Structure formats: structure tokens, C-alpha cells
CSV table of C-alpha atoms in Angstrom, one decimal:
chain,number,residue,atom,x,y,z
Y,1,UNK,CA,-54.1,133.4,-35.6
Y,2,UNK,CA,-53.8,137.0,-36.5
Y,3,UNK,CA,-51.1,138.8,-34.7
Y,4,UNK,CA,-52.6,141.3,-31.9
Y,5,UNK,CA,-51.0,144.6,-33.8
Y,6,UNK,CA,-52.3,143.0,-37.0
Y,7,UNK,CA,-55.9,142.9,-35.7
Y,8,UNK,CA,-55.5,146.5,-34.1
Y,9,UNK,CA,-54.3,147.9,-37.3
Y,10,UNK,CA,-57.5,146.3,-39.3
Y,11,UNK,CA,-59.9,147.3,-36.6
Y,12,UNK,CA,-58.3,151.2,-36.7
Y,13,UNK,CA,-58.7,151.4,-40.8
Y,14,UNK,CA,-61.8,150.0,-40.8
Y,15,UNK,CA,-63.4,152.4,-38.3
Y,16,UNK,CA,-61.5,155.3,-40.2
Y,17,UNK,CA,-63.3,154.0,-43.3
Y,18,UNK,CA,-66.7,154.3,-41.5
Y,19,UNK,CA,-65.8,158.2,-40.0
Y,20,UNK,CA,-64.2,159.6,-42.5
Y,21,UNK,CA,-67.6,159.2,-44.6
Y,22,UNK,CA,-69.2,161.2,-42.1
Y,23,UNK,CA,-67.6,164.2,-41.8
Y,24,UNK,CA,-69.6,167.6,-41.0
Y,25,UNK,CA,-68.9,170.9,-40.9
Y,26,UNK,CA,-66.6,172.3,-38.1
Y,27,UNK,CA,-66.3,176.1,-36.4
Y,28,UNK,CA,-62.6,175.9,-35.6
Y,29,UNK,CA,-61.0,177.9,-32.4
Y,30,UNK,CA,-58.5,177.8,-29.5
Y,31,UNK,CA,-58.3,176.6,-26.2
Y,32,UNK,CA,-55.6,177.2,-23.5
Y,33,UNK,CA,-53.1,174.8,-21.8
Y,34,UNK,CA,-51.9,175.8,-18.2
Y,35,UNK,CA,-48.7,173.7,-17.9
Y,36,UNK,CA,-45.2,173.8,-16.7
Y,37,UNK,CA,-45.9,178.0,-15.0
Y,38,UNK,CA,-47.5,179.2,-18.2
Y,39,UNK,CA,-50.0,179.6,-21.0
Y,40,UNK,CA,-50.3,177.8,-24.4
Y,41,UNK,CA,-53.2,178.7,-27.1
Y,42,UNK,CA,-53.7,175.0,-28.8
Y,43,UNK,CA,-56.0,174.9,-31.6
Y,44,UNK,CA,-58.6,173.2,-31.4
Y,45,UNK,CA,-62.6,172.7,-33.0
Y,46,UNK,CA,-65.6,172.3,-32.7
Y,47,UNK,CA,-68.0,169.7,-34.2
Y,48,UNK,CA,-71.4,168.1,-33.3
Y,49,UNK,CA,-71.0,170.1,-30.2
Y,50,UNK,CA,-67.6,168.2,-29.0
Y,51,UNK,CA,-64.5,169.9,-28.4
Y,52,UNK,CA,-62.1,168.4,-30.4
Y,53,UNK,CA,-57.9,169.9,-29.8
Y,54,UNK,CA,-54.9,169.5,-32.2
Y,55,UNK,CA,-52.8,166.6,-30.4
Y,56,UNK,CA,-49.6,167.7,-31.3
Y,57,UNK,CA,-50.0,171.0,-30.0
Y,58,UNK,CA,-51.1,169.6,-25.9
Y,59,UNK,CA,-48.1,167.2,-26.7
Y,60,UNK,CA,-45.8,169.4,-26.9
Y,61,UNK,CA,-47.3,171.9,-24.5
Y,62,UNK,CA,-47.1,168.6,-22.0
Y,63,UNK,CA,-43.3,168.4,-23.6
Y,64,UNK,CA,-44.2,164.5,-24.9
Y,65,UNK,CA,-42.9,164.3,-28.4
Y,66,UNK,CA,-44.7,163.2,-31.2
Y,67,UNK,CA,-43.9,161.7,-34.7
Y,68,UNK,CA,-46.4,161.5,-37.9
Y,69,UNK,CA,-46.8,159.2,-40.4
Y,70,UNK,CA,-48.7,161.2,-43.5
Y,71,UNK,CA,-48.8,157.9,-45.6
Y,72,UNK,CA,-50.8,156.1,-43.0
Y,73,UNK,CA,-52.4,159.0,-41.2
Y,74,UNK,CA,-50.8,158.1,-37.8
Y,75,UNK,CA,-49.3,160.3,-34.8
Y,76,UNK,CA,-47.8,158.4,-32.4
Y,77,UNK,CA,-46.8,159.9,-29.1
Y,78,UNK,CA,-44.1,159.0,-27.3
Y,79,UNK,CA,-43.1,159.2,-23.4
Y,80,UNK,CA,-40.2,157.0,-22.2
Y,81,UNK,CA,-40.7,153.7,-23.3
Y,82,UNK,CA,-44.6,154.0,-23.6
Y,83,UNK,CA,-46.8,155.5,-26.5
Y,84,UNK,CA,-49.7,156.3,-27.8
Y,85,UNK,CA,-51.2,155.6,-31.3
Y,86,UNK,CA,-53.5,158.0,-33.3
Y,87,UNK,CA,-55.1,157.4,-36.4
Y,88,UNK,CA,-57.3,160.4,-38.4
Y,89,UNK,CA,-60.8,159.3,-38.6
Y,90,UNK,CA,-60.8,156.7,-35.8
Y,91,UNK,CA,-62.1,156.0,-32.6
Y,92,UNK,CA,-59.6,153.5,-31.3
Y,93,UNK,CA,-56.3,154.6,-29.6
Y,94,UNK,CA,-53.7,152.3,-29.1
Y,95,UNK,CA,-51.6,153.3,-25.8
Y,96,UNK,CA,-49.0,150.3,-25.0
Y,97,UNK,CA,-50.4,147.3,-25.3
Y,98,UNK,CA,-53.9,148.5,-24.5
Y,99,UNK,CA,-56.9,149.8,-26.9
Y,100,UNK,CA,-59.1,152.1,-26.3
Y,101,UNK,CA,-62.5,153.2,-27.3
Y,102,UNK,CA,-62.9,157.0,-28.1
Y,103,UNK,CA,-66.9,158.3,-28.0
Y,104,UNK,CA,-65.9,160.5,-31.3
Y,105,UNK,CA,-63.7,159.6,-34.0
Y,106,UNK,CA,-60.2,162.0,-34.3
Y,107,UNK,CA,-60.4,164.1,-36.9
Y,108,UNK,CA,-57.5,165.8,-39.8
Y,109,UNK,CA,-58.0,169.8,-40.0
Y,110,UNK,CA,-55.8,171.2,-41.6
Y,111,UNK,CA,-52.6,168.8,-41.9
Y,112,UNK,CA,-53.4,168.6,-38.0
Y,113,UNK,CA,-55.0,165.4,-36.1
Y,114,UNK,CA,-57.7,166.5,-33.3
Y,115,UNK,CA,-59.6,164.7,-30.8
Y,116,UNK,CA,-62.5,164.8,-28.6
Y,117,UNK,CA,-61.0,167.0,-25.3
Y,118,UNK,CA,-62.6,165.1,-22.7
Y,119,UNK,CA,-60.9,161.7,-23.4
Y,120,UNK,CA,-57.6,163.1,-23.7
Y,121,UNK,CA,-57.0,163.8,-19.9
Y,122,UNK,CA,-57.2,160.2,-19.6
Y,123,UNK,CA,-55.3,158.8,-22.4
Y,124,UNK,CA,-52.5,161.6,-21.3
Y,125,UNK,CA,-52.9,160.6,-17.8
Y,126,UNK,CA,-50.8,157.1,-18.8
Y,127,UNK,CA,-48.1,158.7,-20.4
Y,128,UNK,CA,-47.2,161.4,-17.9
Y,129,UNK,CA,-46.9,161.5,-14.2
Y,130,UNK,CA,-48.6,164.4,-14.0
Y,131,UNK,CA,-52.7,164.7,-13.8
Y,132,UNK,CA,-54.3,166.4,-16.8
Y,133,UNK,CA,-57.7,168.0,-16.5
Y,134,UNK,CA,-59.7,169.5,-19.0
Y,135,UNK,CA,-62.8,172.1,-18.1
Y,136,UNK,CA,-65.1,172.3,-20.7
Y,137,UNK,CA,-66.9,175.5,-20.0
Y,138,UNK,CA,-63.3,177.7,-19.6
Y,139,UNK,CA,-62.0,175.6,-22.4
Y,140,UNK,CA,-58.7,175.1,-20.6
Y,141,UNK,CA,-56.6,172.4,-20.1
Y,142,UNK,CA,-54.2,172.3,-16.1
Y,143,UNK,CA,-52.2,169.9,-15.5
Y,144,UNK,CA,-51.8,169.2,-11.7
Y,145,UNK,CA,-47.6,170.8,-11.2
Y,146,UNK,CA,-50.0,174.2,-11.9
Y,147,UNK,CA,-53.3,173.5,-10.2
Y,148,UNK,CA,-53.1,176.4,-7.7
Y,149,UNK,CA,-49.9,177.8,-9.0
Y,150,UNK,CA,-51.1,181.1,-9.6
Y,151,UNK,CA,-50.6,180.2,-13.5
Y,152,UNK,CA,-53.6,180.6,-16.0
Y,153,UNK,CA,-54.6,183.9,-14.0
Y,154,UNK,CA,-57.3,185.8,-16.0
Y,155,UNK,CA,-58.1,182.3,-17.9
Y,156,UNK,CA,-60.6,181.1,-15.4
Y,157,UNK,CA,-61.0,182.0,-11.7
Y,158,UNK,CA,-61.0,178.5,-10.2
Y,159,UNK,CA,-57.9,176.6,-9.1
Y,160,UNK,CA,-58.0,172.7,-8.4
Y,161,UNK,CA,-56.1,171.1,-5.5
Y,162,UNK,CA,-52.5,170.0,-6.5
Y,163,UNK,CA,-52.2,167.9,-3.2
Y,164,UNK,CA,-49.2,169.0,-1.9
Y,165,UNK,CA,-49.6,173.4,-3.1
Y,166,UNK,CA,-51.9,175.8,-2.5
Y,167,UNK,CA,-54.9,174.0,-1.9
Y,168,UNK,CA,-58.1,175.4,-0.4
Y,169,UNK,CA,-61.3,173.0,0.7
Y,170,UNK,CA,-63.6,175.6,-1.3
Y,171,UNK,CA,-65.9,172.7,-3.2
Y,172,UNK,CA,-67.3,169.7,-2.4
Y,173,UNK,CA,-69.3,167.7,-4.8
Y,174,UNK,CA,-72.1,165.7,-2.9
Y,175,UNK,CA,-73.2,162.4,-4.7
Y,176,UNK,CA,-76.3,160.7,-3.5
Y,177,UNK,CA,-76.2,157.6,-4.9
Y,178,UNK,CA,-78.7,156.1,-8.0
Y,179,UNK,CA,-81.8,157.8,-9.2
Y,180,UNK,CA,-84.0,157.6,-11.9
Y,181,UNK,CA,-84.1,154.2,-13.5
Y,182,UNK,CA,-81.9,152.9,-10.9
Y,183,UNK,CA,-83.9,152.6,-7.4
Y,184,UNK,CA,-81.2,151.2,-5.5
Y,185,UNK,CA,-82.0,149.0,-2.5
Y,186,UNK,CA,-85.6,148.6,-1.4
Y,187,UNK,CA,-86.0,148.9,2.4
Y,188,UNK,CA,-88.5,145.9,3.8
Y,189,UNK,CA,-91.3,148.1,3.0
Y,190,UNK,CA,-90.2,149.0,-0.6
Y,191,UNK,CA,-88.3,152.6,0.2
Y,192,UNK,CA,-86.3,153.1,-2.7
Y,193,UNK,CA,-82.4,153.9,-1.3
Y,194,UNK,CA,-82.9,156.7,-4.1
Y,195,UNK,CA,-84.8,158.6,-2.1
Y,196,UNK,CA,-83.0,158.4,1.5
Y,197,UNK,CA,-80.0,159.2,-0.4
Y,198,UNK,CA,-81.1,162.3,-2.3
Y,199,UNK,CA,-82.5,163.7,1.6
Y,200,UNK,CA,-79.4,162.9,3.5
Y,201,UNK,CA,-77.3,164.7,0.6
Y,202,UNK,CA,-79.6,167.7,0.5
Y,203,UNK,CA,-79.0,168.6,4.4
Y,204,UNK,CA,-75.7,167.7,3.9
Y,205,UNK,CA,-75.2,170.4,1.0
Y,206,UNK,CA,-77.1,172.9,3.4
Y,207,UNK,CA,-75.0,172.4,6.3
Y,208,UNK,CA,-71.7,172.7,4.5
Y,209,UNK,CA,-72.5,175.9,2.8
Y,210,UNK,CA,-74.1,177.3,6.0
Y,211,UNK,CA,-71.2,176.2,8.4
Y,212,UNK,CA,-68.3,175.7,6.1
Y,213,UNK,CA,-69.0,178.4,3.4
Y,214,UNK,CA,-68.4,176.0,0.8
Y,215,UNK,CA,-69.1,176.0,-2.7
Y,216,UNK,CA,-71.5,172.5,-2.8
Y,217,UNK,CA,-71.8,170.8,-6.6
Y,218,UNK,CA,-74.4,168.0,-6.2
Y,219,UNK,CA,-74.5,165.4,-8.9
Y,220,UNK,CA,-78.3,165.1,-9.1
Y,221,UNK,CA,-80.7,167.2,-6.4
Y,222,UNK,CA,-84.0,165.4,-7.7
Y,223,UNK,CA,-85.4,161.8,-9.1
Y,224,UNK,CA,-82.9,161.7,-12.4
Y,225,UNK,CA,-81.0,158.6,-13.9
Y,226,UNK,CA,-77.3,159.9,-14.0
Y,227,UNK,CA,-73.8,157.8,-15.1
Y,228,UNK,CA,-71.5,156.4,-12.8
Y,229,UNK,CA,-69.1,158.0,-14.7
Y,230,UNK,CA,-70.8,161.0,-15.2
Y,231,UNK,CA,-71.2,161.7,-11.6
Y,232,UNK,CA,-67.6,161.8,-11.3
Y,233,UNK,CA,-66.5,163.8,-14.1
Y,234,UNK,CA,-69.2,166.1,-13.1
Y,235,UNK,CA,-67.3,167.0,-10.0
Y,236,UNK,CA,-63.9,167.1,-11.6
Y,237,UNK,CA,-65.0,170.4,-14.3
Y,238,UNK,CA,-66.8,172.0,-11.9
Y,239,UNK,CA,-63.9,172.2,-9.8
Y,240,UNK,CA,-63.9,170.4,-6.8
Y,241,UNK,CA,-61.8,169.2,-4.3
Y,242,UNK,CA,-64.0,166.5,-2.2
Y,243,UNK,CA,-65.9,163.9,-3.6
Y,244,UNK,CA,-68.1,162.5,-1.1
Y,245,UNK,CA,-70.8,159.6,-2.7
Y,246,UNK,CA,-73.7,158.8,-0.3
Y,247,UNK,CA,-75.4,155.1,-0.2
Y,248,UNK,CA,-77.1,152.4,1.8
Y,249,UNK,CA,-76.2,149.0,2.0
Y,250,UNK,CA,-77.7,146.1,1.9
Y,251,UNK,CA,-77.1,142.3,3.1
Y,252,UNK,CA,-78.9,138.3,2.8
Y,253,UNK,CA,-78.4,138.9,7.2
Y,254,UNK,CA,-81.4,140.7,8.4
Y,255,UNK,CA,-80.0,141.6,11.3
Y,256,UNK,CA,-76.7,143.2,10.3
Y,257,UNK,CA,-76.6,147.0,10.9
Y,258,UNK,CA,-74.6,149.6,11.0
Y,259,UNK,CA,-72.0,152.1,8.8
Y,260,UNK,CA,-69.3,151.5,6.2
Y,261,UNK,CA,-67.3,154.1,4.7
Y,262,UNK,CA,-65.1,153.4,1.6
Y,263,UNK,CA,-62.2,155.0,-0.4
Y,264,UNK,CA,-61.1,153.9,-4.0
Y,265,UNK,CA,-58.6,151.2,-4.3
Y,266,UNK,CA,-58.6,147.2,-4.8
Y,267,UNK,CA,-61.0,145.4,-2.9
Y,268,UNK,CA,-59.1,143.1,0.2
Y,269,UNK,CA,-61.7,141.7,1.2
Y,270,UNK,CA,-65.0,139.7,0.1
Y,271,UNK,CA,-67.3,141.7,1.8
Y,272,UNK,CA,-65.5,144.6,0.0
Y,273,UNK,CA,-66.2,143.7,-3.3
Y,274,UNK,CA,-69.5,142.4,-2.8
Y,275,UNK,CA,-70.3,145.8,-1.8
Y,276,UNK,CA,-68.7,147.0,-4.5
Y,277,UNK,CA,-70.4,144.8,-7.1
Y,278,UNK,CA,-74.2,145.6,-5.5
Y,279,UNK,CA,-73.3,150.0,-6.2
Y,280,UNK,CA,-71.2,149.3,-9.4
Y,281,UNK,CA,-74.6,147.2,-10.3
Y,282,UNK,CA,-76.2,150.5,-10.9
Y,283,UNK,CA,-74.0,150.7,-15.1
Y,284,UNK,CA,-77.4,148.2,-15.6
Y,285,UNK,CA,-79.5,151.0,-15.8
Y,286,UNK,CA,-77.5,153.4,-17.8
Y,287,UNK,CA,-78.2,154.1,-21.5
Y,288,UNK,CA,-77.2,151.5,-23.9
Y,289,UNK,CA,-76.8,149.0,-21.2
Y,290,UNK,CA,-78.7,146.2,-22.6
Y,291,UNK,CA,-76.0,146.3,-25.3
Y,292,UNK,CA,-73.0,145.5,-22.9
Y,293,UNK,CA,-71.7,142.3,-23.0
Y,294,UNK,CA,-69.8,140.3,-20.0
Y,295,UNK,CA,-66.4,141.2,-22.0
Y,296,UNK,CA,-67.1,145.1,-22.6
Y,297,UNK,CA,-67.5,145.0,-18.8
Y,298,UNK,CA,-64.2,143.7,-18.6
Y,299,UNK,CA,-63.0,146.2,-20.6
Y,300,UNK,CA,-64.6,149.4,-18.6
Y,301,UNK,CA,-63.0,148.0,-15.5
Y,302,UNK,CA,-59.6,148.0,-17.5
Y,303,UNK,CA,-60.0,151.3,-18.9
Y,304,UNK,CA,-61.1,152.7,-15.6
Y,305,UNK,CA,-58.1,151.1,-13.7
Y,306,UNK,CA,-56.2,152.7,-16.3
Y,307,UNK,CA,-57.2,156.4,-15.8
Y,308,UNK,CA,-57.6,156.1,-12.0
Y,309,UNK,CA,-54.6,157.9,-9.9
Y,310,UNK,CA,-53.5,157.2,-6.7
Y,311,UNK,CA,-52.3,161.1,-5.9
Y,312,UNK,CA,-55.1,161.2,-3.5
Y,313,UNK,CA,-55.0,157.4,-2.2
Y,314,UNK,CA,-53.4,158.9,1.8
Y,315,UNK,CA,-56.1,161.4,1.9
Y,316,UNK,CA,-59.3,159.7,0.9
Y,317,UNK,CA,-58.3,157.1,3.5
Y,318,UNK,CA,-58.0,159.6,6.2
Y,319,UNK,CA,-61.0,161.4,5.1
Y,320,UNK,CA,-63.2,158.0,5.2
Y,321,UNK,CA,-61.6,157.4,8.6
Y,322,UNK,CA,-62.6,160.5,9.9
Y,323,UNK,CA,-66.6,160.3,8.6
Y,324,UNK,CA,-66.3,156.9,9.9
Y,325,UNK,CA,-65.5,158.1,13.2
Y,326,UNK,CA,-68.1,160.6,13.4
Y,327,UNK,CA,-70.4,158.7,12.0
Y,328,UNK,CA,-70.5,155.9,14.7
Y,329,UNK,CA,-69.7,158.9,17.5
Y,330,UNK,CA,-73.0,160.3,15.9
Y,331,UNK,CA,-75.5,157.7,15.2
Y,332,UNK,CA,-74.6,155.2,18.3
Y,333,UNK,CA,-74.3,152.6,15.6
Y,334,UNK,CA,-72.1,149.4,14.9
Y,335,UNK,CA,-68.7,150.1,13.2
Y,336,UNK,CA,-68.6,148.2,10.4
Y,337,UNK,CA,-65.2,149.9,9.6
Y,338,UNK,CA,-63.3,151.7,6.5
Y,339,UNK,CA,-62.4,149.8,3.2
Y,340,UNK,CA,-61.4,149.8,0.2
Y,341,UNK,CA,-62.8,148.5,-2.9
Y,342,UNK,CA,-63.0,149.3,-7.0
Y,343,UNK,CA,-66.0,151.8,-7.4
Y,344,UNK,CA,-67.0,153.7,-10.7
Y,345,UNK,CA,-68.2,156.0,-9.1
Y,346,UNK,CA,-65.1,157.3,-7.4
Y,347,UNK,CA,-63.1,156.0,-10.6
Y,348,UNK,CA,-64.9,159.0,-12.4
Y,349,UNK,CA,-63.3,161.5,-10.5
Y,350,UNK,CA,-59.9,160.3,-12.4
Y,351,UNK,CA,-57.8,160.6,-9.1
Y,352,UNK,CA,-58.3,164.7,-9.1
Y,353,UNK,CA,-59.6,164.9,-5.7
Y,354,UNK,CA,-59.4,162.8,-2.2
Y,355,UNK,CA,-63.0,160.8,-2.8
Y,356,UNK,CA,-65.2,158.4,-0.5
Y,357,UNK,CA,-68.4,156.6,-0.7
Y,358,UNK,CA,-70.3,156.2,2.7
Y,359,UNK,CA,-73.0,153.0,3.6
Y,360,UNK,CA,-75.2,155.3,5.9
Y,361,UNK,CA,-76.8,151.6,6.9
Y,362,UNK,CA,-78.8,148.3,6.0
Y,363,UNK,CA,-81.9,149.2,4.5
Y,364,UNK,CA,-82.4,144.9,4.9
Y,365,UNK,CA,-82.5,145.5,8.4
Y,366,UNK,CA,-85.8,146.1,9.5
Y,367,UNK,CA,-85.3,148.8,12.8
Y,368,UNK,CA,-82.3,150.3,10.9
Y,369,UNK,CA,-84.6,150.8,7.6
Y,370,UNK,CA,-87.3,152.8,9.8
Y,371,UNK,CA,-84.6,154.9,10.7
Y,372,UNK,CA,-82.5,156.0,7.9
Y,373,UNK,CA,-86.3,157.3,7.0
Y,374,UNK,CA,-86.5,159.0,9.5
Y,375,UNK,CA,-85.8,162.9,8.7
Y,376,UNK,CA,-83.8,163.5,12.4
Y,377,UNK,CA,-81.9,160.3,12.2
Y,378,UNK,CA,-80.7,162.0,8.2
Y,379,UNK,CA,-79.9,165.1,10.2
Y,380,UNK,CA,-77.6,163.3,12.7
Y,381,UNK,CA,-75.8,161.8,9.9
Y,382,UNK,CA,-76.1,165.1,7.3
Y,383,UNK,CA,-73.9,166.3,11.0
Y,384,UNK,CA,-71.5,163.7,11.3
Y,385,UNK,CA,-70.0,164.4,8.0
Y,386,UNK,CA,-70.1,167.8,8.7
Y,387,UNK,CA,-68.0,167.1,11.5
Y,388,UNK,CA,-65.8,165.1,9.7
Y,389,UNK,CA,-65.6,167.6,6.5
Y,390,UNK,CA,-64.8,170.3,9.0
Y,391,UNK,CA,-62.1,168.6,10.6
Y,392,UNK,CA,-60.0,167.2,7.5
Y,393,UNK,CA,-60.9,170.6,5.8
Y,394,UNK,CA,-58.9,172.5,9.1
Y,395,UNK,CA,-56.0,169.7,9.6
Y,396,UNK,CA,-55.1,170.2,5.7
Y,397,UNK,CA,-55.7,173.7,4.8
Y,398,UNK,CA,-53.2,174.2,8.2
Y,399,UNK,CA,-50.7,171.4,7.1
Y,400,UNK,CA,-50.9,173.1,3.3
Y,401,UNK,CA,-49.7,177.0,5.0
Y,402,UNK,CA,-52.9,178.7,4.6
């Protein structure tokens, strides 16, 4: 058998082999790194319209130190006891005993290795204690010791919650679950749960800009197919600070009703990851998902694990708590209580922002169906999480000195 660092090493030179016989063209440029109270210009590039940065620059910016190996083309990145492996033209990345995929291959500009921006919040994320987030439209780089801080002013205008800082409920990213390819649960008489979603999280944005004055980012507002993942990283550029995924369950018991309200964390309990299986169900209808085998399943759910952050665990528990309270207050329905399980939806949001996913109710039970179709019963529950928003919004904004 081939030793496990063996194997890695062949894979990485083969795939450099493949990339480095496809280079293009690149317009180079800068982006800035707010970290530790300051600024730092990295360099960085641009090619088939990704982002790529220079890797030793947001190292050191990060204060990580790095060590390169010209004869084999490898950085290496070091934090404590645990580091991460680079090689120029690849798309693996080695970080402890894990590999990972990259989307784009690193590249070697000018004696300097880059890669893609928007996978290296993630990859840093394992080596520091700190959150990285990268937004691609300011082209800047926070880490979460300066989300809020005051430091990056004139670089872009909006601030991200650091949990424990500054932090002001100004954006809340709406998620009405599936779309597109991806129906979701049929109701007895064929509703797609698409559809009740999409209306529940329409009033919902309404309300909150109307009675909250919040900025709303919704993850879809018509019929479109749209990644679990990319639903979450969606909400983390633009900004946001709640992450609120809207659903309807489903069970073999026709006569089970009521609402569920989850945050992200490990499953305790059957029911919980049943649940969790029927949304996470949705990655069959994403692009290139007939390609997926059992194993690269295995090895999203690994990744994902790997990126998530608990910085936000207390507060997404109290938030589902709190729409789970208004919601039964509101709709005079069963409490079918707050759990936890392993969603990829929430996973996308990369621990940046306290994040739920509500169960609004069984579209497999019949009286329950008719009235989650119902546009005054969506209203009642577009209200409860208002409610609940409103409250959690006033306890921590109060609890946070503003």
C-alpha cells in the first residue's frame, strides 16, 4: 500500500501537470486585508474572472508564517502545530491530515503563489481562531477581531457582527428554501413546498424592512435553482448578520403537524437528522450532481464540518428558541420544539452570523397543507418571526451597548 502522504504528493503533481498547461492571461491588482486594527494591500489577480491573492502576503497579514520550497513549488503555512500545504498549479490543498478540493488551480505570478479568494476564508479558518471573510465586490478581506472595529474605514462602508463588539442587527438574509429544479415537498394535492416558501419569505422581507428598517438580502425572490452552499455564502458578502432559512417538513404520519425550528450543530436525535437528510436532499438537484458519488458526499460533509464555526452556536440557539416561541404563540399550533442538526445550508454561512432553519409545518398533513396555502395563515407566520427578529434584535443590540 502506498503511504497516504505518498498518494497526496502524486495526486498534487499530477493535477499541477494538468493546470499548468492551461494557463491564460491574467490582469493583476490589489486587494485589502482588514486585520489586527489596520490595513494591508496584498496583491492579488485576476483570471477567468476569479480573484486569485498572493498567499504569503494574507499570511503574514494574518501573522501565520510561511516557508517555500522553489524546487518543488510548495508553500506551506504554518500555525502552531497545524499547516497547510500549497503547491503552484494545483487544486488540492493539504491542511493537516485532510485534503482539499480547490474549484481553481493556484497559480505562480511572479515568484509569488496565488489562489482563488473565496476558498481561502475557509482553508484559513482551520488554522486561526479567528473568522476570515472575504467580500468579493469591495475586494477586501476582515477578519472577525476587526469586524465592527472601526478599522478598514473608507474601504467599504459595511461592518459584519464580531459577536461580542460593535454589532448592529442591520441585515438579514431571508432563505426560502429549494427552487427551480428542486420542488421540495409536495403537499397531498401536489403544492410544491417551493412555492409556500418563496410567499412566506416575501412577507417576511416586507415586514422587516417596514417595521425593523432592515436591510433584507433574499437568496432567491422567484422560481430559480440555487446551491445550498451558495445560499449561504450569498448572505455572508453581502453582509449580513441573520441567516434565517425557511422550509416545510414533511413525515410517513399523516397526522403529525405542527413547527420545528433548527440551529446548526450535530444532530441528537433521529428525528433530527432525518430532517436534516430530507432538506440536505436538495445537493441532488444542483449542477453536476449526477457525477457525485456516495464517497464525494462523504467528503462535502467533512469539508463542511471543517469550515463551519461555532462563534455563533449561543445565539442561533436562542434565536430559534425565540421564533419557536412565537411561532406556536402565533399559529396555535403543536410545538414540535428546537433542534439541532447538520444542514448545508446553514454550513454556508461559515459560522459568520447566528443562523436557523424554520419547519413552518407538514405539508403531509392534509388540514395543515391547506393552510400553509393559505395567504393569512403565511402572514401569521411572516409575523411571528417578526416578533421573534424584533425581540433578539433589541435584547442584543442592548446587551452589545448600542
Amino acid at each position: 500500500m502506498i503511504p497516504r502522504r505518498t498518494r497526496v504528493t502524486i495526486e498534487l503533481a499530477a493535477a499541477a501537470l494538468f493546470l499548468c498547461a492551461n494557463r491564460v492571461p491574467a490582469a493583476t491588482g490589489t486587494v485589502v486585508v482588514v486585520a489586527n486594527g489596520g490595513n494591508r494591500v496584498i496583491s492579488s489577480s485576476v483570471e477567468h474572472g476569479v480573484t486569485f491573492v498572493s498567499v504569503p502576503d494574507l499570511a503574514r497579514a494574518l501573522e501565520l508564517q510561511t516557508e517555500w520550497d522553489a524546487r518543488t513549488r510548495t508553500l506551506v503555512v504554518l500555525s502552531g502545530e497545524t499547516e497547510a500545504e500549497f503547491i503552484a498549479g494545483n487544486t488540492l490543498v493539504v491542511v493537516g491530515d485532510s485534503t482539499f478540493h480547490l474549484r481553481h488551480g493556484t497559480v505562480l505570478r511572479a515568484g509569488e503563489l496565488l489562489a482563488p479568494a473565496d476558498a481561502l476564508p475557509g482553508l484559513f479558518g482551520l488554522l486561526s481562531p479567528v473568522a476570515l471573510l472575504w467580500d468579493d465586490r469591495e475586494r477586501v478581506f476582515r477578519t472577525s477581531a476587526d469586524f465592527g472595529s472601526g478599522a478598514g474605514d473608507g474601504v467599504a462602508d459595511d461592518t459584519h457582527p464580531n459577536g461580542r463588539n460593535r454589532w448592529e442587527i442591520d441585515r438579514v438574509v431571508i432563505d426560502p428554501g429549494h427552487g427551480g429544479r428542486d420542488p421540495g415537498t409536495l403537499s397531498v394535492e401536489g403544492v410544491p413546498e417551493k412555492e409556500i416558501t418563496l410567499a412566506i419569505a416575501l412577507r417576511l422581507a416586507q415586514l422587516l424592512r417596514d417595521e425593523l428598517g432592515v436591510d433584507v438580502v433574499m437568496t432567491r425572490t422567484d422560481d430559480q435553482s440555487v446551491s445550498l452552499r451558495e445560499r449561504g455564502l450569498a448572505g455572508v458578502r453581502a453582509g449580513g448578520k441573520l441567516f434565517i432559512s425557511i422550509h416545510c417538513n414533511a413525515i410517513d404520519k399523516a397526522h403529525v403537524s405542527g413547527v420545528q425550528t433548527y440551529f446548526l450543530s450535530d444532530a441528537e436525535t433521529d428525528e433530527a437528522r432525518a430532517v436534516a437528510r430530507a432538506e440536505n436532499a436538495a445537493l441532488m438537484y444542483e449542477e453536476h450532481a449526477d457525477t457525485l458519488s456516495e464517497g464525494d458526499d462523504r467528503e462535502m460533509e467533512e469539508i463542511l464540518a471543517g469550515l463551519v464555526s461555532d462563534r455563533f452556536l449561543k445565539e442561533s440557539q436562542e434565536l430559534a428558541a425565540l421564533v419557536q416561541r412565537e411561532l406556536v404563540r402565533g399559529l396555535r399550533t403543536r410545538d414540535m420544539g428546537v433542534h439541532q442538526a447538520g444542514f448545508y445550508v446553514m454550513k454556508g454561512t461559515l459560522g459568520a452570523m447566528p443562523s436557523i432553519l424554520i419547519e413552518t409545518g407538514y405539508l403531509t398533513n392534509q388540514d395543515e397543507a391547506a393552510r400553509l396555502r393559505d395567504a393569512r395563515y403565511q402572514e401569521r407566520i411572516a409575523d411571528a418571526i417578526l416578533r421573534a427578529v424584533r425581540e433578539f434584535k433589541m435584547r442584543y443590540e442592548t446587551e452589545l451597548g448600542r
